[in-house]
Amino acid sequence: MKKQKMNTNRMVMLSMFVAVGVVISPILRVEGMCPTAHLVNIVCAVFLGPWYSLLCATMIGVIRMLFMGIPPLALTGAVFGAFLSGVFYRASHGKIFCAVFGEIFGTGIIGSLVSYPVMAFLMGRDGLNAFFYTPMFLGATCMGGAVAWLLLNQLSRSGVLAKIQWSLGAKVYDKGNVKKNSGEDRGTGGADQAA
């Protein structure tokens, strides 16, 4: 029963991230730049992990392409960073800066390079080169990453980040804040430690 509740909590949180990602994506958006998408990717990666973040970015990208007429940049400019954000966060044992760096590297470098053949050959865009999207993608990821870093650091300092991660069954790296703010030792998260 506890594992089923964790899965339900994760699906609800994932759905909320997708909804927020779609709704706020038009803010500051120009082709090749969507800083709000990177904010959502990083926060989702820290809350839920790399696979959920990848799924979230894919779902947001597909919805934006279908209903908002966004080119395939909605996918190539999101999925690599979303996944690497979660991977780098876990590999660094919970360092928020590493989650931001994963998004910047994954989207700003890898995503921008992958976008060139997609837009040039599949979409028939002329006048592009391999690094055409790199400055825009790097700028957008730095803007979204800065906001995500500020938000997640504040959540971490207040102990809320650890509580959210614990309630979702995710790995909790900031155990001191859970103890300090709730008086309980909630361990390292996981479905077996659900409330």
mmCIF file with all atom_site columns, C-alpha atoms in Angstrom:
data_model
loop_
_atom_site.group_PDB
_atom_site.id
_atom_site.type_symbol
_atom_site.label_atom_id
_atom_site.label_alt_id
_atom_site.label_comp_id
_atom_site.label_asym_id
_atom_site.label_entity_id
_atom_site.label_seq_id
_atom_site.pdbx_PDB_ins_code
_atom_site.Cartn_x
_atom_site.Cartn_y
_atom_site.Cartn_z
_atom_site.occupancy
_atom_site.B_iso_or_equiv
_atom_site.pdbx_formal_charge
_atom_site.auth_seq_id
_atom_site.auth_comp_id
_atom_site.auth_asym_id
_atom_site.auth_atom_id
_atom_site.pdbx_PDB_model_num
ATOM 1   C CA . MET A 1 1   ? 0.000  0.000  0.000   1.00 0.00 ? 1   MET A CA 1
ATOM 2   C CA . LYS A 1 2   ? 2.804  2.421  0.870   1.00 0.00 ? 2   LYS A CA 1
ATOM 3   C CA . LYS A 1 3   ? 4.556  1.836  -2.450  1.00 0.00 ? 3   LYS A CA 1
ATOM 4   C CA . GLN A 1 4   ? 1.292  2.451  -4.311  1.00 0.00 ? 4   GLN A CA 1
ATOM 5   C CA . LYS A 1 5   ? 0.862  5.752  -2.435  1.00 0.00 ? 5   LYS A CA 1
ATOM 6   C CA . MET A 1 6   ? 4.419  6.792  -3.384  1.00 0.00 ? 6   MET A CA 1
ATOM 7   C CA . ASN A 1 7   ? 3.722  6.026  -7.032  1.00 0.00 ? 7   ASN A CA 1
ATOM 8   C CA . THR A 1 8   ? 0.496  8.021  -6.881  1.00 0.00 ? 8   THR A CA 1
ATOM 9   C CA . ASN A 1 9   ? 2.322  10.960 -5.277  1.00 0.00 ? 9   ASN A CA 1
ATOM 10  C CA . ARG A 1 10  ? 4.994  10.838 -7.965  1.00 0.00 ? 10  ARG A CA 1
ATOM 11  C CA . MET A 1 11  ? 2.436  10.745 -10.779 1.00 0.00 ? 11  MET A CA 1
ATOM 12  C CA . VAL A 1 12  ? 0.540  13.679 -9.274  1.00 0.00 ? 12  VAL A CA 1
ATOM 13  C CA . MET A 1 13  ? 3.758  15.689 -8.913  1.00 0.00 ? 13  MET A CA 1
ATOM 14  C CA . LEU A 1 14  ? 4.820  14.763 -12.458 1.00 0.00 ? 14  LEU A CA 1
ATOM 15  C CA . SER A 1 15  ? 1.418  15.866 -13.777 1.00 0.00 ? 15  SER A CA 1
ATOM 16  C CA . MET A 1 16  ? 1.744  19.166 -11.944 1.00 0.00 ? 16  MET A CA 1
ATOM 17  C CA . PHE A 1 17  ? 5.198  19.758 -13.431 1.00 0.00 ? 17  PHE A CA 1
ATOM 18  C CA . VAL A 1 18  ? 3.882  19.024 -16.926 1.00 0.00 ? 18  VAL A CA 1
ATOM 19  C CA . ALA A 1 19  ? 0.922  21.370 -16.452 1.00 0.00 ? 19  ALA A CA 1
ATOM 20  C CA . VAL A 1 20  ? 3.083  24.168 -15.052 1.00 0.00 ? 20  VAL A CA 1
ATOM 21  C CA . GLY A 1 21  ? 5.689  23.626 -17.777 1.00 0.00 ? 21  GLY A CA 1
ATOM 22  C CA . VAL A 1 22  ? 3.116  23.974 -20.541 1.00 0.00 ? 22  VAL A CA 1
ATOM 23  C CA . VAL A 1 23  ? 1.362  26.978 -19.008 1.00 0.00 ? 23  VAL A CA 1
ATOM 24  C CA . ILE A 1 24  ? 4.465  29.045 -18.218 1.00 0.00 ? 24  ILE A CA 1
ATOM 25  C CA . SER A 1 25  ? 6.400  28.136 -21.373 1.00 0.00 ? 25  SER A CA 1
ATOM 26  C CA . PRO A 1 26  ? 5.256  31.211 -23.357 1.00 0.00 ? 26  PRO A CA 1
ATOM 27  C CA . ILE A 1 27  ? 6.906  33.500 -20.780 1.00 0.00 ? 27  ILE A CA 1
ATOM 28  C CA . LEU A 1 28  ? 10.139 34.943 -22.242 1.00 0.00 ? 28  LEU A CA 1
ATOM 29  C CA . ARG A 1 29  ? 9.974  32.485 -25.144 1.00 0.00 ? 29  ARG A CA 1
ATOM 30  C CA . VAL A 1 30  ? 11.537 33.131 -28.522 1.00 0.00 ? 30  VAL A CA 1
ATOM 31  C CA . GLU A 1 31  ? 12.608 30.383 -30.898 1.00 0.00 ? 31  GLU A CA 1
ATOM 32  C CA . GLY A 1 32  ? 15.537 28.611 -29.320 1.00 0.00 ? 32  GLY A CA 1
ATOM 33  C CA . MET A 1 33  ? 14.964 30.110 -25.854 1.00 0.00 ? 33  MET A CA 1
ATOM 34  C CA . CYS A 1 34  ? 12.536 28.981 -23.190 1.00 0.00 ? 34  CYS A CA 1
ATOM 35  C CA . PRO A 1 35  ? 14.056 29.674 -19.755 1.00 0.00 ? 35  PRO A CA 1
ATOM 36  C CA . THR A 1 36  ? 10.957 28.552 -17.884 1.00 0.00 ? 36  THR A CA 1
ATOM 37  C CA . ALA A 1 37  ? 11.300 25.052 -19.352 1.00 0.00 ? 37  ALA A CA 1
ATOM 38  C CA . HIS A 1 38  ? 14.758 24.743 -17.822 1.00 0.00 ? 38  HIS A CA 1
ATOM 39  C CA . LEU A 1 39  ? 13.451 25.883 -14.447 1.00 0.00 ? 39  LEU A CA 1
ATOM 40  C CA . VAL A 1 40  ? 10.839 23.099 -14.550 1.00 0.00 ? 40  VAL A CA 1
ATOM 41  C CA . ASN A 1 41  ? 13.402 20.524 -15.750 1.00 0.00 ? 41  ASN A CA 1
ATOM 42  C CA . ILE A 1 42  ? 15.814 21.211 -12.892 1.00 0.00 ? 42  ILE A CA 1
ATOM 43  C CA . VAL A 1 43  ? 13.189 21.305 -10.147 1.00 0.00 ? 43  VAL A CA 1
ATOM 44  C CA . CYS A 1 44  ? 11.605 18.100 -11.464 1.00 0.00 ? 44  CYS A CA 1
ATOM 45  C CA . ALA A 1 45  ? 15.019 16.406 -11.632 1.00 0.00 ? 45  ALA A CA 1
ATOM 46  C CA . VAL A 1 46  ? 15.770 17.321 -8.008  1.00 0.00 ? 46  VAL A CA 1
ATOM 47  C CA . PHE A 1 47  ? 12.318 16.320 -6.750  1.00 0.00 ? 47  PHE A CA 1
ATOM 48  C CA . LEU A 1 48  ? 11.806 13.126 -8.759  1.00 0.00 ? 48  LEU A CA 1
ATOM 49  C CA . GLY A 1 49  ? 15.059 12.080 -10.435 1.00 0.00 ? 49  GLY A CA 1
ATOM 50  C CA . PRO A 1 50  ? 16.401 11.815 -13.982 1.00 0.00 ? 50  PRO A CA 1
ATOM 51  C CA . TRP A 1 51  ? 13.852 9.436  -15.499 1.00 0.00 ? 51  TRP A CA 1
ATOM 52  C CA . TYR A 1 52  ? 10.842 11.394 -14.322 1.00 0.00 ? 52  TYR A CA 1
ATOM 53  C CA . SER A 1 53  ? 12.488 14.618 -15.451 1.00 0.00 ? 53  SER A CA 1
ATOM 54  C CA . LEU A 1 54  ? 13.119 13.106 -18.890 1.00 0.00 ? 54  LEU A CA 1
ATOM 55  C CA . LEU A 1 55  ? 9.485  11.979 -19.081 1.00 0.00 ? 55  LEU A CA 1
ATOM 56  C CA . CYS A 1 56  ? 8.293  15.413 -17.947 1.00 0.00 ? 56  CYS A CA 1
ATOM 57  C CA . ALA A 1 57  ? 10.403 17.248 -20.550 1.00 0.00 ? 57  ALA A CA 1
ATOM 58  C CA . THR A 1 58  ? 9.217  14.873 -23.279 1.00 0.00 ? 58  THR A CA 1
ATOM 59  C CA . MET A 1 59  ? 5.550  15.309 -22.368 1.00 0.00 ? 59  MET A CA 1
ATOM 60  C CA . ILE A 1 60  ? 5.860  19.106 -22.172 1.00 0.00 ? 60  ILE A CA 1
ATOM 61  C CA . GLY A 1 61  ? 7.679  19.184 -25.519 1.00 0.00 ? 61  GLY A CA 1
ATOM 62  C CA . VAL A 1 62  ? 5.093  17.025 -27.280 1.00 0.00 ? 62  VAL A CA 1
ATOM 63  C CA . ILE A 1 63  ? 2.187  19.068 -25.894 1.00 0.00 ? 63  ILE A CA 1
ATOM 64  C CA . ARG A 1 64  ? 3.875  22.324 -26.924 1.00 0.00 ? 64  ARG A CA 1
ATOM 65  C CA . MET A 1 65  ? 4.544  20.978 -30.415 1.00 0.00 ? 65  MET A CA 1
ATOM 66  C CA . LEU A 1 66  ? 0.980  19.709 -30.884 1.00 0.00 ? 66  LEU A CA 1
ATOM 67  C CA . PHE A 1 67  ? -0.990 22.580 -29.386 1.00 0.00 ? 67  PHE A CA 1
ATOM 68  C CA . MET A 1 68  ? 1.304  25.613 -29.610 1.00 0.00 ? 68  MET A CA 1
ATOM 69  C CA . GLY A 1 69  ? 2.955  25.004 -32.962 1.00 0.00 ? 69  GLY A CA 1
ATOM 70  C CA . ILE A 1 70  ? 6.453  24.954 -31.475 1.00 0.00 ? 70  ILE A CA 1
ATOM 71  C CA . PRO A 1 71  ? 9.126  23.342 -33.705 1.00 0.00 ? 71  PRO A CA 1
ATOM 72  C CA . PRO A 1 72  ? 11.006 20.200 -32.594 1.00 0.00 ? 72  PRO A CA 1
ATOM 73  C CA . LEU A 1 73  ? 13.299 22.458 -30.564 1.00 0.00 ? 73  LEU A CA 1
ATOM 74  C CA . ALA A 1 74  ? 10.745 21.867 -27.798 1.00 0.00 ? 74  ALA A CA 1
ATOM 75  C CA . LEU A 1 75  ? 12.176 18.353 -27.501 1.00 0.00 ? 75  LEU A CA 1
ATOM 76  C CA . THR A 1 76  ? 15.814 18.727 -28.534 1.00 0.00 ? 76  THR A CA 1
ATOM 77  C CA . GLY A 1 77  ? 16.131 21.756 -26.281 1.00 0.00 ? 77  GLY A CA 1
ATOM 78  C CA . ALA A 1 78  ? 14.810 20.018 -23.199 1.00 0.00 ? 78  ALA A CA 1
ATOM 79  C CA . VAL A 1 79  ? 15.273 16.264 -22.918 1.00 0.00 ? 79  VAL A CA 1
ATOM 80  C CA . PHE A 1 80  ? 19.074 16.050 -22.693 1.00 0.00 ? 80  PHE A CA 1
ATOM 81  C CA . GLY A 1 81  ? 19.331 18.697 -20.011 1.00 0.00 ? 81  GLY A CA 1
ATOM 82  C CA . ALA A 1 82  ? 16.403 17.322 -18.040 1.00 0.00 ? 82  ALA A CA 1
ATOM 83  C CA . PHE A 1 83  ? 17.971 13.879 -17.853 1.00 0.00 ? 83  PHE A CA 1
ATOM 84  C CA . LEU A 1 84  ? 21.518 15.075 -17.146 1.00 0.00 ? 84  LEU A CA 1
ATOM 85  C CA . SER A 1 85  ? 20.244 17.428 -14.460 1.00 0.00 ? 85  SER A CA 1
ATOM 86  C CA . GLY A 1 86  ? 18.925 14.468 -12.497 1.00 0.00 ? 86  GLY A CA 1
ATOM 87  C CA . VAL A 1 87  ? 21.995 12.328 -13.205 1.00 0.00 ? 87  VAL A CA 1
ATOM 88  C CA . PHE A 1 88  ? 24.423 15.046 -12.089 1.00 0.00 ? 88  PHE A CA 1
ATOM 89  C CA . TYR A 1 89  ? 22.322 15.786 -8.985  1.00 0.00 ? 89  TYR A CA 1
ATOM 90  C CA . ARG A 1 90  ? 22.433 12.148 -7.931  1.00 0.00 ? 90  ARG A CA 1
ATOM 91  C CA . ALA A 1 91  ? 26.090 11.654 -8.870  1.00 0.00 ? 91  ALA A CA 1
ATOM 92  C CA . SER A 1 92  ? 27.044 14.651 -6.715  1.00 0.00 ? 92  SER A CA 1
ATOM 93  C CA . HIS A 1 93  ? 24.977 13.345 -3.778  1.00 0.00 ? 93  HIS A CA 1
ATOM 94  C CA . GLY A 1 94  ? 22.515 16.212 -3.794  1.00 0.00 ? 94  GLY A CA 1
ATOM 95  C CA . LYS A 1 95  ? 24.436 19.291 -4.892  1.00 0.00 ? 95  LYS A CA 1
ATOM 96  C CA . ILE A 1 96  ? 21.953 21.702 -6.461  1.00 0.00 ? 96  ILE A CA 1
ATOM 97  C CA . PHE A 1 97  ? 24.668 23.406 -8.484  1.00 0.00 ? 97  PHE A CA 1
ATOM 98  C CA . CYS A 1 98  ? 25.388 20.079 -10.200 1.00 0.00 ? 98  CYS A CA 1
ATOM 99  C CA . ALA A 1 99  ? 21.725 19.744 -11.186 1.00 0.00 ? 99  ALA A CA 1
ATOM 100 C CA . VAL A 1 100 ? 21.891 23.216 -12.742 1.00 0.00 ? 100 VAL A CA 1
ATOM 101 C CA . PHE A 1 101 ? 25.165 22.366 -14.484 1.00 0.00 ? 101 PHE A CA 1
ATOM 102 C CA . GLY A 1 102 ? 23.621 19.164 -15.876 1.00 0.00 ? 102 GLY A CA 1
ATOM 103 C CA . GLU A 1 103 ? 20.823 21.208 -17.438 1.00 0.00 ? 103 GLU A CA 1
ATOM 104 C CA . ILE A 1 104 ? 23.236 23.787 -18.847 1.00 0.00 ? 104 ILE A CA 1
ATOM 105 C CA . PHE A 1 105 ? 25.537 21.142 -20.322 1.00 0.00 ? 105 PHE A CA 1
ATOM 106 C CA . GLY A 1 106 ? 22.768 18.831 -21.528 1.00 0.00 ? 106 GLY A CA 1
ATOM 107 C CA . THR A 1 107 ? 20.664 21.509 -23.174 1.00 0.00 ? 107 THR A CA 1
ATOM 108 C CA . GLY A 1 108 ? 23.153 24.293 -23.817 1.00 0.00 ? 108 GLY A CA 1
ATOM 109 C CA . ILE A 1 109 ? 25.733 22.068 -25.482 1.00 0.00 ? 109 ILE A CA 1
ATOM 110 C CA . ILE A 1 110 ? 24.306 18.650 -26.393 1.00 0.00 ? 110 ILE A CA 1
ATOM 111 C CA . GLY A 1 111 ? 20.758 19.836 -27.126 1.00 0.00 ? 111 GLY A CA 1
ATOM 112 C CA . SER A 1 112 ? 21.926 22.754 -29.238 1.00 0.00 ? 112 SER A CA 1
ATOM 113 C CA . LEU A 1 113 ? 24.190 20.532 -31.333 1.00 0.00 ? 113 LEU A CA 1
ATOM 114 C CA . VAL A 1 114 ? 21.438 17.935 -31.841 1.00 0.00 ? 114 VAL A CA 1
ATOM 115 C CA . SER A 1 115 ? 19.015 20.706 -32.842 1.00 0.00 ? 115 SER A CA 1
ATOM 116 C CA . TYR A 1 116 ? 21.065 21.647 -35.896 1.00 0.00 ? 116 TYR A CA 1
ATOM 117 C CA . PRO A 1 117 ? 20.450 18.483 -37.974 1.00 0.00 ? 117 PRO A CA 1
ATOM 118 C CA . VAL A 1 118 ? 16.833 18.317 -36.817 1.00 0.00 ? 118 VAL A CA 1
ATOM 119 C CA . MET A 1 119 ? 16.075 21.864 -37.914 1.00 0.00 ? 119 MET A CA 1
ATOM 120 C CA . ALA A 1 120 ? 18.326 21.905 -41.007 1.00 0.00 ? 120 ALA A CA 1
ATOM 121 C CA . PHE A 1 121 ? 17.503 18.542 -42.527 1.00 0.00 ? 121 PHE A CA 1
ATOM 122 C CA . LEU A 1 122 ? 14.133 17.497 -41.101 1.00 0.00 ? 122 LEU A CA 1
ATOM 123 C CA . MET A 1 123 ? 12.548 20.948 -41.003 1.00 0.00 ? 123 MET A CA 1
ATOM 124 C CA . GLY A 1 124 ? 14.398 22.357 -44.041 1.00 0.00 ? 124 GLY A CA 1
ATOM 125 C CA . ARG A 1 125 ? 15.751 25.506 -42.369 1.00 0.00 ? 125 ARG A CA 1
ATOM 126 C CA . ASP A 1 126 ? 18.482 27.274 -44.354 1.00 0.00 ? 126 ASP A CA 1
ATOM 127 C CA . GLY A 1 127 ? 21.439 29.288 -43.080 1.00 0.00 ? 127 GLY A CA 1
ATOM 128 C CA . LEU A 1 128 ? 22.115 27.200 -39.974 1.00 0.00 ? 128 LEU A CA 1
ATOM 129 C CA . ASN A 1 129 ? 25.393 25.796 -38.718 1.00 0.00 ? 129 ASN A CA 1
ATOM 130 C CA . ALA A 1 130 ? 26.190 23.317 -35.958 1.00 0.00 ? 130 ALA A CA 1
ATOM 131 C CA . PHE A 1 131 ? 26.499 26.052 -33.311 1.00 0.00 ? 131 PHE A CA 1
ATOM 132 C CA . PHE A 1 132 ? 23.573 28.218 -34.422 1.00 0.00 ? 132 PHE A CA 1
ATOM 133 C CA . TYR A 1 133 ? 21.409 27.376 -31.400 1.00 0.00 ? 133 TYR A CA 1
ATOM 134 C CA . THR A 1 134 ? 24.217 27.177 -28.818 1.00 0.00 ? 134 THR A CA 1
ATOM 135 C CA . PRO A 1 135 ? 24.198 30.853 -27.677 1.00 0.00 ? 135 PRO A CA 1
ATOM 136 C CA . MET A 1 136 ? 20.400 30.900 -27.348 1.00 0.00 ? 136 MET A CA 1
ATOM 137 C CA . PHE A 1 137 ? 20.235 27.566 -25.545 1.00 0.00 ? 137 PHE A CA 1
ATOM 138 C CA . LEU A 1 138 ? 23.067 28.525 -23.178 1.00 0.00 ? 138 LEU A CA 1
ATOM 139 C CA . GLY A 1 139 ? 21.414 31.855 -22.397 1.00 0.00 ? 139 GLY A CA 1
ATOM 140 C CA . ALA A 1 140 ? 18.055 30.253 -21.708 1.00 0.00 ? 140 ALA A CA 1
ATOM 141 C CA . THR A 1 141 ? 19.508 27.496 -19.532 1.00 0.00 ? 141 THR A CA 1
ATOM 142 C CA . CYS A 1 142 ? 21.530 30.009 -17.518 1.00 0.00 ? 142 CYS A CA 1
ATOM 143 C CA . MET A 1 143 ? 18.417 32.129 -16.889 1.00 0.00 ? 143 MET A CA 1
ATOM 144 C CA . GLY A 1 144 ? 16.212 29.176 -15.957 1.00 0.00 ? 144 GLY A CA 1
ATOM 145 C CA . GLY A 1 145 ? 19.040 27.562 -14.009 1.00 0.00 ? 145 GLY A CA 1
ATOM 146 C CA . ALA A 1 146 ? 19.636 30.686 -11.937 1.00 0.00 ? 146 ALA A CA 1
ATOM 147 C CA . VAL A 1 147 ? 15.977 30.843 -10.899 1.00 0.00 ? 147 VAL A CA 1
ATOM 148 C CA . ALA A 1 148 ? 15.927 27.100 -10.147 1.00 0.00 ? 148 ALA A CA 1
ATOM 149 C CA . TRP A 1 149 ? 19.121 27.398 -8.092  1.00 0.00 ? 149 TRP A CA 1
ATOM 150 C CA . LEU A 1 150 ? 17.658 30.246 -6.013  1.00 0.00 ? 150 LEU A CA 1
ATOM 151 C CA . LEU A 1 151 ? 14.364 28.395 -5.488  1.00 0.00 ? 151 LEU A CA 1
ATOM 152 C CA . LEU A 1 152 ? 15.918 25.040 -4.602  1.00 0.00 ? 152 LEU A CA 1
ATOM 153 C CA . ASN A 1 153 ? 18.511 26.581 -2.269  1.00 0.00 ? 153 ASN A CA 1
ATOM 154 C CA . GLN A 1 154 ? 15.758 28.363 -0.384  1.00 0.00 ? 154 GLN A CA 1
ATOM 155 C CA . LEU A 1 155 ? 13.734 25.145 -0.161  1.00 0.00 ? 155 LEU A CA 1
ATOM 156 C CA . SER A 1 156 ? 16.839 23.304 1.057   1.00 0.00 ? 156 SER A CA 1
ATOM 157 C CA . ARG A 1 157 ? 17.659 25.895 3.734   1.00 0.00 ? 157 ARG A CA 1
ATOM 158 C CA . SER A 1 158 ? 14.120 25.802 5.070   1.00 0.00 ? 158 SER A CA 1
ATOM 159 C CA . GLY A 1 159 ? 14.007 21.988 5.117   1.00 0.00 ? 159 GLY A CA 1
ATOM 160 C CA . VAL A 1 160 ? 11.109 21.847 2.678   1.00 0.00 ? 160 VAL A CA 1
ATOM 161 C CA . LEU A 1 161 ? 13.157 20.240 -0.113  1.00 0.00 ? 161 LEU A CA 1
ATOM 162 C CA . ALA A 1 162 ? 14.029 17.221 2.026   1.00 0.00 ? 162 ALA A CA 1
ATOM 163 C CA . LYS A 1 163 ? 10.406 16.845 3.132   1.00 0.00 ? 163 LYS A CA 1
ATOM 164 C CA . ILE A 1 164 ? 9.158  16.964 -0.460  1.00 0.00 ? 164 ILE A CA 1
ATOM 165 C CA . GLN A 1 165 ? 11.750 14.423 -1.585  1.00 0.00 ? 165 GLN A CA 1
ATOM 166 C CA . TRP A 1 166 ? 10.922 12.162 1.327   1.00 0.00 ? 166 TRP A CA 1
ATOM 167 C CA . SER A 1 167 ? 7.182  12.356 0.655   1.00 0.00 ? 167 SER A CA 1
ATOM 168 C CA . LEU A 1 168 ? 7.804  11.362 -2.974  1.00 0.00 ? 168 LEU A CA 1
ATOM 169 C CA . GLY A 1 169 ? 10.042 8.452  -2.025  1.00 0.00 ? 169 GLY A CA 1
ATOM 170 C CA . ALA A 1 170 ? 13.063 10.109 -3.622  1.00 0.00 ? 170 ALA A CA 1
ATOM 171 C CA . LYS A 1 171 ? 16.591 9.987  -2.265  1.00 0.00 ? 171 LYS A CA 1
ATOM 172 C CA . VAL A 1 172 ? 16.986 12.644 0.440   1.00 0.00 ? 172 VAL A CA 1
ATOM 173 C CA . TYR A 1 173 ? 20.502 14.041 0.596   1.00 0.00 ? 173 TYR A CA 1
ATOM 174 C CA . ASP A 1 174 ? 19.879 16.862 3.077   1.00 0.00 ? 174 ASP A CA 1
ATOM 175 C CA . LYS A 1 175 ? 18.906 14.748 6.082   1.00 0.00 ? 175 LYS A CA 1
ATOM 176 C CA . GLY A 1 176 ? 20.013 17.377 8.607   1.00 0.00 ? 176 GLY A CA 1
ATOM 177 C CA . ASN A 1 177 ? 17.254 19.722 7.527   1.00 0.00 ? 177 ASN A CA 1
ATOM 178 C CA . VAL A 1 178 ? 14.616 17.019 7.900   1.00 0.00 ? 178 VAL A CA 1
ATOM 179 C CA . LYS A 1 179 ? 15.707 16.314 11.478  1.00 0.00 ? 179 LYS A CA 1
ATOM 180 C CA . LYS A 1 180 ? 16.079 19.988 12.351  1.00 0.00 ? 180 LYS A CA 1
ATOM 181 C CA . ASN A 1 181 ? 12.685 21.011 11.004  1.00 0.00 ? 181 ASN A CA 1
ATOM 182 C CA . SER A 1 182 ? 10.528 18.032 11.833  1.00 0.00 ? 182 SER A CA 1
ATOM 183 C CA . GLY A 1 183 ? 12.246 16.429 14.795  1.00 0.00 ? 183 GLY A CA 1
ATOM 184 C CA . GLU A 1 184 ? 12.234 13.074 12.998  1.00 0.00 ? 184 GLU A CA 1
ATOM 185 C CA . ASP A 1 185 ? 14.868 10.991 11.285  1.00 0.00 ? 185 ASP A CA 1
ATOM 186 C CA . ARG A 1 186 ? 13.227 10.104 8.019   1.00 0.00 ? 186 ARG A CA 1
ATOM 187 C CA . GLY A 1 187 ? 16.191 8.294  6.539   1.00 0.00 ? 187 GLY A CA 1
ATOM 188 C CA . THR A 1 188 ? 17.165 8.412  2.915   1.00 0.00 ? 188 THR A CA 1
ATOM 189 C CA . GLY A 1 189 ? 13.746 8.142  1.326   1.00 0.00 ? 189 GLY A CA 1
ATOM 190 C CA . GLY A 1 190 ? 12.498 5.311  -0.808  1.00 0.00 ? 190 GLY A CA 1
ATOM 191 C CA . ALA A 1 191 ? 9.210  3.552  -1.151  1.00 0.00 ? 191 ALA A CA 1
ATOM 192 C CA . ASP A 1 192 ? 9.919  1.424  1.921   1.00 0.00 ? 192 ASP A CA 1
ATOM 193 C CA . GLN A 1 193 ? 10.038 4.532  4.135   1.00 0.00 ? 193 GLN A CA 1
ATOM 194 C CA . ALA A 1 194 ? 6.715  6.068  3.181   1.00 0.00 ? 194 ALA A CA 1
ATOM 195 C CA . ALA A 1 195 ? 4.442  7.537  5.802   1.00 0.00 ? 195 ALA A CA 1
#
